[in-house]
Short mmCIF file of C-alpha atoms in Angstrom, two decimals:
data_model
loop_
_atom_site.label_atom_id
_atom_site.label_comp_id
_atom_site.label_asym_id
_atom_site.label_seq_id
_atom_site.Cartn_x
_atom_site.Cartn_y
_atom_site.Cartn_z
CA SER A 872 18.59 -4.92 -9.29
CA ASN A 873 15.78 -7.16 -8.07
CA MET A 874 15.02 -4.79 -5.20
CA GLN A 875 15.78 -1.62 -7.15
CA ARG A 876 12.88 -2.70 -9.35
CA GLN A 877 10.62 -2.62 -6.28
CA ALA A 878 11.79 0.82 -5.08
CA VAL A 879 9.03 3.40 -4.56
CA PRO A 880 9.69 6.93 -5.91
CA VAL A 881 9.91 9.20 -2.83
CA ILE A 882 8.53 12.75 -2.85
CA ASP A 883 11.94 14.45 -2.98
CA PRO A 884 14.41 11.98 -4.54
CA GLU A 885 18.16 12.32 -4.04
CA ALA A 886 21.00 11.04 -6.26
CA PRO A 887 23.29 8.52 -4.50
CA LEU A 888 26.57 9.83 -3.05
CA ILE A 889 28.18 6.57 -4.17
CA GLY A 890 26.97 5.54 -7.62
CA THR A 891 28.12 3.28 -10.43
CA GLY A 892 28.52 6.04 -13.02
CA MET A 893 25.58 4.63 -14.99
CA GLU A 894 22.85 6.63 -13.21
CA LYS A 895 22.66 9.35 -15.90
CA LYS A 896 22.46 6.79 -18.71
CA VAL A 897 19.72 4.78 -16.99
CA ALA A 898 17.67 7.93 -16.30
CA ARG A 899 18.01 9.15 -19.91
CA ASP A 900 17.03 5.76 -21.32
CA SER A 901 14.04 5.40 -18.96
CA GLY A 902 11.94 7.77 -21.09
CA HIS A 903 10.69 9.57 -17.97
CA ILE A 904 12.82 12.70 -18.37
CA ILE A 905 12.53 15.39 -21.07
CA ILE A 906 15.68 16.24 -23.05
CA ALA A 907 16.23 19.33 -25.22
CA ASP A 908 16.31 18.51 -28.95
CA ASP A 909 18.55 21.46 -29.85
CA ASP A 910 20.06 24.75 -28.60
CA GLY A 911 17.41 27.31 -27.69
CA ILE A 912 15.73 29.41 -25.04
CA VAL A 913 12.93 28.53 -22.61
CA THR A 914 9.97 30.83 -23.34
CA LYS A 915 7.44 29.54 -20.79
CA VAL A 916 7.47 27.27 -17.74
CA CYS A 917 4.50 26.17 -15.64
CA ALA A 918 3.50 23.07 -13.68
CA ASP A 919 1.82 21.40 -16.69
CA TYR A 920 4.10 22.21 -19.62
CA ILE A 921 7.38 23.79 -20.82
CA GLU A 922 7.72 25.80 -24.05
CA VAL A 923 11.11 26.05 -25.79
CA LYS A 924 12.04 28.22 -28.80
CA TYR A 925 14.81 26.42 -30.69
CA SER A 926 17.35 28.66 -32.43
CA SER A 927 17.54 26.34 -35.47
CA ARG A 928 13.79 26.75 -36.11
CA LYS A 929 13.42 30.52 -36.22
CA ASP A 930 10.08 30.78 -38.03
CA VAL A 931 8.41 27.91 -36.14
CA LYS A 932 6.32 28.41 -32.99
CA PRO A 933 7.91 27.34 -29.65
CA VAL A 934 7.80 23.60 -29.02
CA ARG A 935 5.52 22.64 -26.12
CA TYR A 936 6.45 19.71 -23.86
CA ASN A 937 3.45 18.54 -21.80
CA LEU A 938 4.40 17.12 -18.39
CA TYR A 939 2.88 14.05 -16.74
CA LYS A 940 1.20 15.20 -13.53
CA PHE A 941 0.25 12.67 -10.83
CA LYS A 942 -0.45 9.74 -13.13
CA ARG A 943 -0.73 6.21 -11.75
CA SER A 944 1.88 3.59 -12.59
CA ASN A 945 1.04 -0.13 -12.78
CA GLN A 946 2.53 -0.50 -9.27
CA GLY A 947 0.15 2.15 -7.90
CA THR A 948 2.99 4.66 -7.44
CA CYS A 949 2.91 8.26 -8.69
CA ILE A 950 4.36 9.36 -12.06
CA ASN A 951 5.04 13.09 -11.88
CA GLN A 952 7.39 15.26 -13.97
CA ARG A 953 8.98 18.45 -12.57
CA PRO A 954 10.52 21.32 -14.61
CA LEU A 955 14.27 21.90 -14.06
CA VAL A 956 14.55 25.13 -16.11
CA ASP A 957 13.44 28.76 -15.63
CA GLU A 958 11.75 31.11 -18.06
CA GLY A 959 14.32 32.88 -20.26
CA GLN A 960 17.03 30.29 -19.55
CA LYS A 961 19.33 29.31 -22.44
CA ILE A 962 19.64 25.58 -23.01
CA SER A 963 21.91 23.41 -25.14
CA LYS A 964 21.16 20.25 -27.08
CA GLY A 965 20.93 17.24 -24.75
CA ASP A 966 20.18 19.30 -21.61
CA ILE A 967 17.60 17.83 -19.25
CA ILE A 968 14.66 20.22 -18.91
CA ALA A 969 12.31 18.10 -16.73
CA ASP A 970 12.81 15.37 -14.15
CA GLY A 971 10.57 12.33 -13.88
CA PRO A 972 9.74 10.08 -10.91
CA ALA A 973 12.82 8.63 -9.16
CA THR A 974 15.23 10.94 -10.98
CA CYS A 975 17.13 13.95 -9.62
CA ALA A 976 18.76 16.41 -12.05
CA GLY A 977 18.69 13.72 -14.72
CA GLU A 978 20.25 11.00 -12.55
CA LEU A 979 18.57 7.84 -11.32
CA ALA A 980 17.47 8.53 -7.72
CA LEU A 981 15.60 5.63 -6.13
CA GLY A 982 16.07 6.58 -2.48
CA LYS A 983 17.90 8.79 0.04
CA ASN A 984 21.40 9.09 1.51
CA LEU A 985 20.95 8.47 5.25
CA LEU A 986 23.37 8.65 8.18
CA VAL A 987 23.74 5.05 9.32
CA ALA A 988 25.31 3.35 12.34
CA PHE A 989 26.03 -0.40 12.55
CA MET A 990 25.21 -1.27 16.17
CA ALA A 991 22.78 -3.23 18.32
CA LEU A 992 20.18 -1.19 20.20
CA GLU A 993 18.24 -3.03 22.93
CA GLY A 994 17.34 -5.85 20.53
CA TYR A 995 15.13 -3.66 18.35
CA ASN A 996 17.23 -4.50 15.28
CA TYR A 997 17.33 -8.25 15.91
CA GLU A 998 17.11 -10.43 12.75
CA ASP A 999 17.36 -7.71 10.07
CA ALA A 1000 14.96 -5.32 11.78
CA ILE A 1001 15.76 -1.62 11.27
CA ILE A 1002 15.55 1.33 13.67
CA ILE A 1003 14.89 4.77 12.17
CA SER A 1004 14.72 8.31 13.52
CA GLU A 1005 11.44 10.22 13.72
CA ARG A 1006 13.09 12.92 11.59
CA LEU A 1007 12.51 10.73 8.52
CA VAL A 1008 8.77 10.78 9.29
CA LYS A 1009 8.46 14.47 10.25
CA GLU A 1010 10.48 15.80 7.31
CA ASP A 1011 8.87 13.43 4.76
CA VAL A 1012 12.32 12.04 3.91
CA LEU A 1013 10.92 8.64 2.91
CA SER A 1014 7.31 9.65 2.16
CA SER A 1015 5.77 8.66 -1.16
CA ILE A 1016 2.50 9.25 -3.02
CA HIS A 1017 0.38 6.24 -3.96
CA ILE A 1018 -2.59 6.26 -6.32
CA SER A 1019 -5.26 3.56 -6.32
CA LYS A 1020 -7.70 2.97 -9.17
CA GLN A 1021 -11.32 1.97 -8.49
CA GLU A 1022 -13.68 1.20 -11.36
CA ILE A 1023 -17.30 0.17 -11.87
CA GLU A 1024 -19.31 -0.91 -14.92
CA ALA A 1025 -22.99 -0.22 -15.60
CA ARG A 1026 -24.14 -3.34 -17.48
CA GLN A 1027 -27.21 -4.41 -19.42
CA THR A 1028 -29.02 -7.04 -17.29
CA LYS A 1029 -31.96 -9.33 -18.10
CA LEU A 1030 -34.24 -7.11 -16.02
CA GLY A 1031 -33.03 -3.88 -17.68
CA PRO A 1032 -29.96 -1.62 -17.69
CA GLU A 1033 -28.03 -0.69 -14.54
CA GLU A 1034 -27.99 3.06 -13.96
CA ILE A 1035 -25.33 5.42 -12.59
CA THR A 1036 -27.21 7.97 -10.47
CA CYS A 1037 -27.16 9.89 -7.20
CA ASP A 1038 -30.71 8.69 -6.41
CA ILE A 1039 -29.81 5.61 -4.37
CA PRO A 1040 -32.36 3.85 -2.11
CA ASN A 1041 -31.79 3.61 1.66
CA ILE A 1042 -28.67 5.80 1.76
CA GLY A 1043 -28.52 8.96 3.88
CA GLU A 1044 -27.79 12.44 2.55
CA ASP A 1045 -24.50 12.44 4.46
CA MET A 1046 -23.14 9.58 2.32
CA LEU A 1047 -24.15 11.38 -0.91
CA LYS A 1048 -22.92 14.90 -0.11
CA ASN A 1049 -19.78 14.56 -2.25
CA LEU A 1050 -21.53 13.10 -5.33
CA ASP A 1051 -22.39 15.33 -8.30
CA GLU A 1052 -25.71 15.25 -10.19
CA ARG A 1053 -24.49 12.25 -12.24
CA GLY A 1054 -23.80 10.27 -9.05
CA ILE A 1055 -19.99 10.43 -9.37
CA ILE A 1056 -17.68 11.67 -6.58
CA ARG A 1057 -16.27 15.20 -7.01
CA ILE A 1058 -12.54 15.72 -7.53
CA GLY A 1059 -10.86 16.94 -4.33
CA ALA A 1060 -13.13 15.03 -1.92
CA TYR A 1061 -11.38 13.17 0.94
CA VAL A 1062 -12.81 9.66 1.12
CA ASN A 1063 -12.67 6.98 3.83
CA PRO A 1064 -13.39 3.22 3.72
CA GLY A 1065 -17.06 2.54 2.88
CA ASP A 1066 -17.73 5.96 1.28
CA VAL A 1067 -19.71 5.93 -1.98
CA LEU A 1068 -17.56 6.80 -5.03
CA VAL A 1069 -20.08 6.11 -7.79
CA GLY A 1070 -23.81 5.63 -7.14
CA LYS A 1071 -25.29 2.73 -9.12
CA ILE A 1072 -28.65 0.96 -9.01
CA THR A 1073 -29.47 -2.47 -10.44
CA PRO A 1074 -33.02 -3.59 -11.36
CA LYS A 1075 -34.45 -6.28 -9.08
CA GLY A 1076 -37.05 -8.92 -9.98
CA GLU A 1077 -40.68 -8.25 -9.02
CA THR A 1078 -41.44 -9.45 -5.48
CA GLU A 1079 -44.62 -9.80 -3.47
CA LEU A 1080 -45.65 -6.36 -2.19
CA THR A 1081 -46.16 -5.66 1.50
CA ALA A 1082 -49.36 -3.98 2.70
CA GLU A 1083 -47.51 -0.65 3.17
CA GLU A 1084 -46.14 -0.71 -0.39
CA LYS A 1085 -49.61 -1.54 -1.78
CA LEU A 1086 -51.04 1.44 0.13
CA LEU A 1087 -48.27 3.78 -1.14
CA ARG A 1088 -48.84 2.66 -4.72
CA ALA A 1089 -52.58 3.15 -4.34
CA ILE A 1090 -52.03 6.71 -3.04
CA PHE A 1091 -49.30 7.85 -5.44
CA GLY A 1092 -50.52 5.80 -8.40
CA GLU A 1093 -47.03 4.90 -9.60
CA LYS A 1094 -45.08 1.71 -9.70
CA ALA A 1095 -42.22 2.17 -7.23
CA ARG A 1096 -38.89 1.22 -8.81
CA GLU A 1097 -37.68 -2.23 -7.83
CA VAL A 1098 -33.94 -1.55 -7.60
CA ARG A 1099 -31.09 -2.42 -5.28
CA ASP A 1100 -27.99 -0.43 -4.41
CA SER A 1101 -24.85 -1.72 -6.18
CA SER A 1102 -22.67 1.40 -5.78
CA LEU A 1103 -18.87 1.50 -5.92
CA LYS A 1104 -17.52 2.08 -2.42
CA VAL A 1105 -14.01 2.74 -1.08
CA PRO A 1106 -12.52 -0.67 -0.12
CA HIS A 1107 -11.37 -1.51 3.40
CA GLY A 1108 -8.05 0.04 4.36
CA GLU A 1109 -8.09 2.64 1.54
CA GLU A 1110 -8.48 6.38 1.97
CA GLY A 1111 -7.25 9.56 0.32
CA ILE A 1112 -8.13 12.42 -2.00
CA VAL A 1113 -9.97 11.89 -5.30
CA ILE A 1114 -7.62 13.34 -7.95
CA ASP A 1115 -9.23 12.19 -11.19
CA VAL A 1116 -12.46 10.72 -12.54
CA GLN A 1117 -12.85 9.14 -15.99
CA LEU A 1118 -16.27 8.37 -17.52
CA PHE A 1119 -16.58 6.17 -20.62
CA SER A 1120 -20.00 5.73 -22.22
CA ARG A 1121 -21.27 3.77 -25.21
CA ARG A 1122 -23.42 6.82 -26.08
CA ASP A 1123 -20.26 8.94 -26.50
CA GLY A 1124 -18.76 6.41 -28.90
CA HIS A 1125 -16.25 4.83 -26.50
CA ASP A 1126 -15.28 1.23 -27.22
CA LEU A 1127 -16.55 -0.83 -24.27
CA PRO A 1128 -16.78 -4.61 -23.70
CA PRO A 1129 -20.05 -6.34 -24.75
CA GLY A 1130 -22.91 -5.76 -22.29
CA VAL A 1131 -21.28 -2.70 -20.69
CA ASN A 1132 -23.07 0.64 -21.18
CA GLU A 1133 -20.88 2.86 -18.99
CA LEU A 1134 -17.53 2.58 -17.21
CA VAL A 1135 -16.35 4.95 -14.47
CA ARG A 1136 -12.79 5.06 -13.08
CA VAL A 1137 -11.93 6.94 -9.90
CA PHE A 1138 -8.30 7.63 -8.87
CA ILE A 1139 -7.53 8.15 -5.16
CA ALA A 1140 -4.15 9.56 -4.05
CA LYS A 1141 -2.64 9.19 -0.58
CA LYS A 1142 0.66 10.38 0.86
CA ARG A 1143 2.20 7.54 2.84
CA LYS A 1144 4.78 8.41 5.44
CA ILE A 1145 7.31 5.77 6.43
CA SER A 1146 5.91 3.64 9.27
CA VAL A 1147 6.67 0.57 11.40
CA GLY A 1148 6.34 -2.53 9.21
CA ASP A 1149 7.53 -0.91 5.97
CA LYS A 1150 10.42 -2.54 4.11
CA LEU A 1151 13.70 -0.71 3.40
CA ALA A 1152 16.72 -1.94 1.45
CA GLY A 1153 20.22 -0.87 0.49
CA ARG A 1154 21.91 -1.83 -2.79
CA HIS A 1155 23.73 -4.90 -1.43
CA GLY A 1156 20.76 -7.15 -0.63
CA ASN A 1157 20.68 -5.63 2.88
CA LYS A 1158 16.91 -5.42 3.32
CA GLY A 1159 14.88 -5.22 6.51
CA ILE A 1160 11.63 -4.19 8.17
CA ILE A 1161 11.30 -1.10 10.36
CA SER A 1162 10.71 -2.29 13.92
CA VAL A 1163 10.64 1.00 15.81
CA ILE A 1164 10.70 4.73 15.08
CA LEU A 1165 12.62 6.52 17.84
CA PRO A 1166 12.34 10.26 18.60
CA GLU A 1167 15.39 12.20 17.36
CA GLU A 1168 16.47 12.90 20.94
CA ASP A 1169 16.55 9.14 21.75
CA MET A 1170 18.73 8.17 18.77
CA PRO A 1171 22.48 7.76 19.39
CA TYR A 1172 24.35 10.95 18.47
CA MET A 1173 27.89 11.92 17.43
CA LYS A 1174 30.35 14.25 19.22
CA ASP A 1175 28.97 17.32 17.44
CA GLY A 1176 25.40 16.39 18.46
CA THR A 1177 24.26 15.04 15.06
CA PRO A 1178 21.72 12.23 15.67
CA ILE A 1179 21.89 9.05 13.57
CA ASP A 1180 19.10 8.54 10.98
CA ILE A 1181 19.02 4.76 10.72
CA ILE A 1182 20.54 1.83 12.62
CA PHE A 1183 21.42 -1.50 10.96
CA ASN A 1184 22.37 -4.69 12.78
CA PRO A 1185 26.10 -5.48 12.41
CA LEU A 1186 25.22 -9.22 12.36
CA GLY A 1187 23.65 -8.70 8.92
CA VAL A 1188 27.14 -8.37 7.39
CA PRO A 1189 29.50 -11.28 8.30
CA SER A 1190 27.31 -14.32 7.50
CA ARG A 1191 26.06 -12.82 4.23
CA MET A 1192 29.48 -11.56 3.21
CA ASN A 1193 28.07 -8.43 1.53
CA VAL A 1194 30.89 -6.19 2.80
CA GLY A 1195 30.06 -3.70 0.05
CA GLN A 1196 27.54 -2.04 2.35
CA VAL A 1197 30.27 -1.26 4.92
CA LEU A 1198 32.65 0.08 2.25
CA GLU A 1199 29.78 2.19 0.86
CA THR A 1200 29.20 3.53 4.38
CA HIS A 1201 32.86 4.59 4.75
CA LEU A 1202 33.14 6.11 1.27
CA GLY A 1203 29.74 7.79 1.68
CA TRP A 1204 30.90 9.49 4.89
CA ALA A 1205 34.07 10.78 3.21
CA ALA A 1206 32.03 11.96 0.20
CA LYS A 1207 29.51 13.77 2.43
CA LYS A 1208 32.25 15.57 4.38
CA GLY A 1209 34.17 16.27 1.16
CA TRP A 1210 37.80 17.31 0.68
CA ASN A 1211 39.70 19.72 -1.54
CA GLY A 1212 42.84 19.20 -3.63
CA LYS A 1213 45.08 20.06 -0.65
CA ALA A 1214 43.78 17.06 1.34
CA ALA A 1215 41.79 19.29 3.66
CA PRO A 1216 38.02 19.34 4.31
CA LYS A 1217 36.07 21.62 1.95
CA ASP A 1218 34.74 25.00 3.06
CA ASP A 1219 31.22 24.51 1.65
CA ASN A 1220 28.70 21.84 2.61
CA ASP A 1221 28.31 20.39 -0.89
CA PRO A 1222 29.11 16.67 -0.97
CA ILE A 1223 31.41 15.08 -3.54
CA TYR A 1224 29.66 12.45 -5.67
CA CYS A 1225 31.71 9.31 -6.30
CA ALA A 1226 31.35 6.79 -9.13
CA CYS A 1227 32.46 3.20 -8.50
CA PRO A 1228 32.06 1.43 -11.87
CA ILE A 1229 31.56 -2.34 -12.07
CA PHE A 1230 34.95 -4.20 -11.82
CA ASP A 1231 36.70 -0.87 -11.30
CA GLY A 1232 35.45 0.26 -7.90
CA ALA A 1233 37.35 1.85 -5.02
CA TYR A 1234 39.81 -0.41 -3.19
CA GLU A 1235 40.17 -0.45 0.59
CA LYS A 1236 43.36 1.66 0.41
CA ASP A 1237 41.54 4.26 -1.76
CA ILE A 1238 38.77 4.56 0.83
CA VAL A 1239 41.29 4.86 3.71
CA GLU A 1240 43.07 7.61 1.75
CA LEU A 1241 39.82 9.52 1.21
CA LEU A 1242 38.82 9.17 4.89
CA LYS A 1243 42.19 10.71 5.81
CA LYS A 1244 41.65 13.55 3.32
CA ALA A 1245 38.25 14.27 4.83
CA LYS A 1246 39.93 14.39 8.30
CA LEU A 1247 37.99 11.32 9.53
CA GLN A 1248 39.29 8.24 11.35
CA GLU A 1249 40.97 5.73 9.04
CA ASN A 1250 38.81 2.83 10.26
CA GLY A 1251 35.60 4.80 9.58
CA LYS A 1252 34.51 4.52 13.21
CA THR A 1253 33.56 7.23 15.66
CA VAL A 1254 32.45 7.79 19.23
CA LEU A 1255 28.66 7.68 19.75
CA PHE A 1256 26.61 8.68 22.78
CA ASP A 1257 23.42 7.00 23.96
CA GLY A 1258 20.43 9.26 23.24
CA LEU A 1259 18.56 8.23 26.41
CA SER A 1260 21.32 8.29 29.05
CA GLY A 1261 23.90 10.52 27.33
CA ALA A 1262 26.55 7.94 28.23
CA LYS A 1263 29.31 7.14 25.76
CA VAL A 1264 28.69 3.90 23.82
CA ALA A 1265 31.32 1.34 24.90
CA ASP A 1266 32.99 0.77 21.52
CA ASN A 1267 33.63 3.03 18.58
CA ILE A 1268 30.87 2.50 16.00
CA THR A 1269 31.00 2.32 12.18
CA VAL A 1270 29.11 5.41 10.99
CA GLY A 1271 28.60 6.79 7.49
CA TYR A 1272 26.17 7.44 4.67
CA ILE A 1273 24.34 4.62 2.91
CA TYR A 1274 21.79 4.80 0.09
CA VAL A 1275 18.44 3.50 1.34
CA MET A 1276 15.38 2.70 -0.80
CA LYS A 1277 11.78 2.29 0.32
CA LEU A 1278 10.31 -0.86 -1.24
CA LEU A 1279 6.79 -1.51 -2.50
CA HIS A 1280 5.98 -3.96 0.34
CA LEU A 1281 4.13 -1.43 2.50
CA VAL A 1282 2.41 -2.35 5.73
CA ASP A 1283 -0.72 -0.32 4.83
CA ASP A 1284 -1.36 -2.68 1.90
CA LYS A 1285 -0.91 -5.80 4.01
CA ILE A 1286 -2.59 -5.03 7.35
CA HIS A 1287 -6.01 -6.67 7.66
CA ALA A 1288 -8.60 -7.39 10.36
CA ARG A 1289 -12.10 -8.84 10.25
CA SER A 1290 -15.03 -9.20 12.64
CA THR A 1291 -18.19 -10.35 10.82
CA GLY A 1292 -17.97 -10.67 7.05
CA PRO A 1293 -18.78 -12.88 4.06
CA TYR A 1294 -18.93 -16.67 4.31
CA SER A 1295 -18.48 -19.37 1.64
CA LEU A 1296 -21.82 -20.76 0.45
CA VAL A 1297 -20.82 -24.45 0.43
CA THR A 1298 -18.69 -24.83 3.58
CA GLN A 1299 -20.19 -21.79 5.39
CA GLN A 1300 -16.65 -20.94 6.54
CA PRO A 1301 -15.30 -17.38 6.34
CA LEU A 1302 -13.59 -16.55 3.05
CA GLY A 1303 -9.80 -16.15 2.95
CA GLY A 1304 -7.58 -13.21 2.07
CA LYS A 1305 -7.70 -9.45 2.39
CA ALA A 1306 -9.37 -8.96 -1.00
CA GLN A 1307 -12.41 -11.01 0.11
CA PHE A 1308 -12.42 -9.41 3.58
CA GLY A 1309 -11.67 -12.90 4.85
CA GLY A 1310 -10.59 -14.42 8.16
CA GLN A 1311 -7.34 -15.98 9.35
CA ARG A 1312 -7.16 -19.69 8.51
CA PHE A 1313 -6.75 -21.90 11.56
CA GLY A 1314 -5.12 -24.87 9.81
CA GLU A 1315 -4.53 -28.42 10.97
CA MET A 1316 -1.08 -27.63 12.42
CA GLU A 1317 -2.59 -24.87 14.55
CA VAL A 1318 -5.27 -27.33 15.69
CA TRP A 1319 -2.52 -29.76 16.75
CA ALA A 1320 -0.88 -26.96 18.76
CA LEU A 1321 -4.08 -26.25 20.71
CA GLU A 1322 -4.71 -30.00 21.15
CA ALA A 1323 -1.20 -30.46 22.56
CA TYR A 1324 -1.72 -27.51 24.88
CA GLY A 1325 -5.09 -28.83 26.04
CA ALA A 1326 -7.05 -25.64 25.24
CA ALA A 1327 -10.23 -27.60 24.53
CA TYR A 1328 -12.83 -24.81 24.74
CA ALA A 1329 -10.76 -22.35 22.69
CA LEU A 1330 -10.34 -25.07 20.05
CA GLN A 1331 -14.04 -25.96 20.09
CA GLU A 1332 -15.19 -22.41 19.41
CA MET A 1333 -12.51 -21.97 16.71
CA LEU A 1334 -13.95 -24.99 14.86
CA THR A 1335 -17.63 -24.13 15.41
CA ILE A 1336 -19.06 -20.69 16.26
CA LYS A 1337 -16.03 -18.74 14.95
CA SER A 1338 -16.19 -20.71 11.70
CA ASP A 1339 -19.00 -22.79 10.18
CA ASP A 1340 -21.57 -23.68 12.85
CA VAL A 1341 -24.37 -21.68 11.20
CA VAL A 1342 -26.94 -21.98 14.00
CA GLY A 1343 -24.32 -21.46 16.72
CA ARG A 1344 -23.04 -18.34 14.96
CA VAL A 1345 -26.43 -16.68 14.93
CA LYS A 1346 -27.28 -17.79 18.47
CA THR A 1347 -23.91 -16.54 19.77
CA TYR A 1348 -24.48 -13.16 18.11
CA GLU A 1349 -27.97 -13.08 19.64
CA SER A 1350 -26.58 -13.94 23.10
CA ILE A 1351 -23.95 -11.18 22.84
CA VAL A 1352 -26.55 -8.62 21.72
CA LYS A 1353 -28.94 -9.60 24.54
CA GLY A 1354 -26.18 -9.97 27.14
CA GLU A 1355 -26.96 -13.63 27.88
CA ASN A 1356 -24.69 -16.67 28.31
CA ILE A 1357 -23.52 -18.26 25.07
CA ASP A 1358 -25.13 -21.62 24.12
CA LYS A 1359 -23.17 -24.80 23.49
CA PRO A 1360 -21.85 -25.01 19.91
CA GLY A 1361 -23.70 -27.18 17.39
CA ILE A 1362 -22.54 -29.23 14.39
CA PRO A 1363 -20.19 -27.51 11.91
CA GLU A 1364 -21.42 -27.15 8.32
CA SER A 1365 -18.23 -28.78 6.98
CA PHE A 1366 -19.15 -31.96 8.89
CA LYS A 1367 -22.59 -31.92 7.24
CA VAL A 1368 -20.88 -31.50 3.84
CA LEU A 1369 -18.70 -34.55 4.66
CA VAL A 1370 -21.81 -36.60 5.56
CA LYS A 1371 -23.49 -35.55 2.29
CA GLU A 1372 -20.34 -36.48 0.31
CA MET A 1373 -20.33 -39.94 1.91
CA GLN A 1374 -24.05 -40.35 1.24
CA SER A 1375 -23.40 -39.44 -2.40
CA LEU A 1376 -20.99 -42.41 -2.46
CA THR A 1377 -23.99 -44.59 -1.41
CA LEU A 1378 -22.69 -45.00 2.15
CA ASP A 1379 -25.29 -44.99 4.92
CA VAL A 1380 -23.86 -42.55 7.47
CA GLU A 1381 -25.54 -41.96 10.82
CA VAL A 1382 -24.43 -39.71 13.68
CA LEU A 1383 -25.12 -41.21 17.10
CA SER A 1384 -25.14 -39.50 20.51
CA GLU A 1385 -23.48 -40.94 23.65
CA GLU A 1386 -26.75 -42.69 24.47
CA GLY A 1387 -26.79 -44.30 21.01
CA LYS A 1388 -29.64 -42.18 19.65
CA GLU A 1389 -29.47 -40.77 16.11
CA VAL A 1390 -28.52 -37.07 15.94
CA LYS A 1391 -30.32 -35.01 13.29
CA VAL A 1392 -27.69 -33.43 11.03
CA GLU A 1393 -29.99 -31.33 8.81
CA THR A 1394 -30.37 -27.64 9.67
CA ASP A 1395 -33.71 -25.89 10.02
CA GLN A 1396 -32.97 -23.05 7.58
CA ASP A 1397 -36.28 -21.27 8.24
CA GLU A 1398 -35.51 -20.87 11.95
CA ILE A 1399 -32.04 -19.46 11.18
CA MET A 1400 -33.36 -17.01 8.58
CA LYS A 1401 -36.02 -15.81 11.03
CA THR A 1402 -33.41 -15.10 13.72
CA VAL A 1403 -31.07 -13.45 11.20
CA GLU A 1404 -33.85 -11.12 10.01
CA GLU A 1405 -34.81 -10.24 13.60
CA LEU A 1406 -31.21 -9.28 14.41
CA GLY A 1407 -30.71 -7.55 11.04
CA ILE A 1408 -27.40 -9.25 10.27
CA ASP A 1409 -25.82 -11.00 7.28
CA LEU A 1410 -24.22 -14.25 8.36
CA ILE A 1411 -25.15 -16.44 5.40
CA GLY A 1412 -22.64 -15.42 2.75
CA GLN A 1413 -21.86 -12.86 0.11
CA GLU A 1414 -22.75 -15.26 -2.72
CA ALA A 1415 -26.30 -15.65 -1.38
CA ILE A 1416 -26.79 -11.87 -1.50
CA ASP A 1417 -25.48 -11.73 -5.08
CA MET A 1418 -27.86 -14.54 -6.07
CA GLN A 1419 -30.82 -12.66 -4.62
#
């Protein structure tokens, strides 16, 4: 249940072939499905609502059930209800008339039934890694919709109120083409990282005017607005279609926190196909990360040419002793093939759904019996052929259907890279974490590894110009821009902080060179700022910008 809680609702959910018998009860009690209150007839069905005329309430108007459409859950997944009835259809009390997310025909449906093989394949499923077929990507078998919420507040500042507007200084027309006259992105726009969602300007303190500004003011006779751009932009690694915009304003009587005049929320939806690095899990604690997505033609295939959907490592079973996954595979295969009362395979392709209640599940002999009825091998194994060479795989392989869920740990939310970004004001080192657009921490153990290896120059630049040597950082950037050789690194800022800490403890600390001369530890800030301005870069830190 711990991982079922993390399951992402897929676009087209499917009830499990092998369930516990509680799926209907769980779905009904979830509150996400709509149930008929009485006998009646469906008078109208559309994407947004269903109208039902109940026979017990003859003189009353039809009851309208509004459906949730593409709402965001707290996990950022999509809550969407789908009608299950047609116009004019008769319904009885207790019938399910609309499905919710992760339900299928009123049953809990957290994932998909996939054709699985337990075998090793060139080491790609080493240590719980999973191999899947490209069919799952192409046919959106494990695709899901994710909705992110971005919000911005327009506050009352000491210098005046912030303003939401499309008139933003120093931003090109191209960046503003999707904003409406209020300065808010239009619904339906496709946005990429860095795009403006809501234009906002913040008043800036009066500064000394340049000669050009004085001339402009003299000509146009107006006081140019002293504002800076503080717009809401799409964060790094996010993209998608704007599906909803909400505007709350104190003027319209909305209840907002103190000091906030306006609040804008923008919802961005994105369809995420299954990809390498995503986490899948069965219902027996058998979780793993997708390591490779093979083309359908390269997957192992059965005698009739059916390619396998997903390959698990057989070594994931014995040490963990969760044999339930293998029994589910066997029973799932028999259920998919189906059988009739005469112990012969069924004529149609409809599977038989099996319930294995807690403490009253199928025994091994029951499963063997059902495999026989479905005209499959008693041991649940079959001959497979290598998709690349066409050669027969040496041993018979356990094949069947297993219920697989896609979990919330998605690689798109975790992948992160940084070049130049914000630095901490005190230590001057890059910030940490994806949320701060930070760098990768090179900790003391990693330093020991490079020391042991003898990679002195790599280590030196890690601890100086790639981190907190402020002068060296700027000079290195300058050298790269001008195509010159890079200077020797200087003194890291963290060392200067250490010296200052020791001086604050009334210790007289001096830094001496090899010749015994005192080395100046203070930094000439003016020289750095001059170089930074010439190059037009921000290497001083996000906090400094906020303070300005």
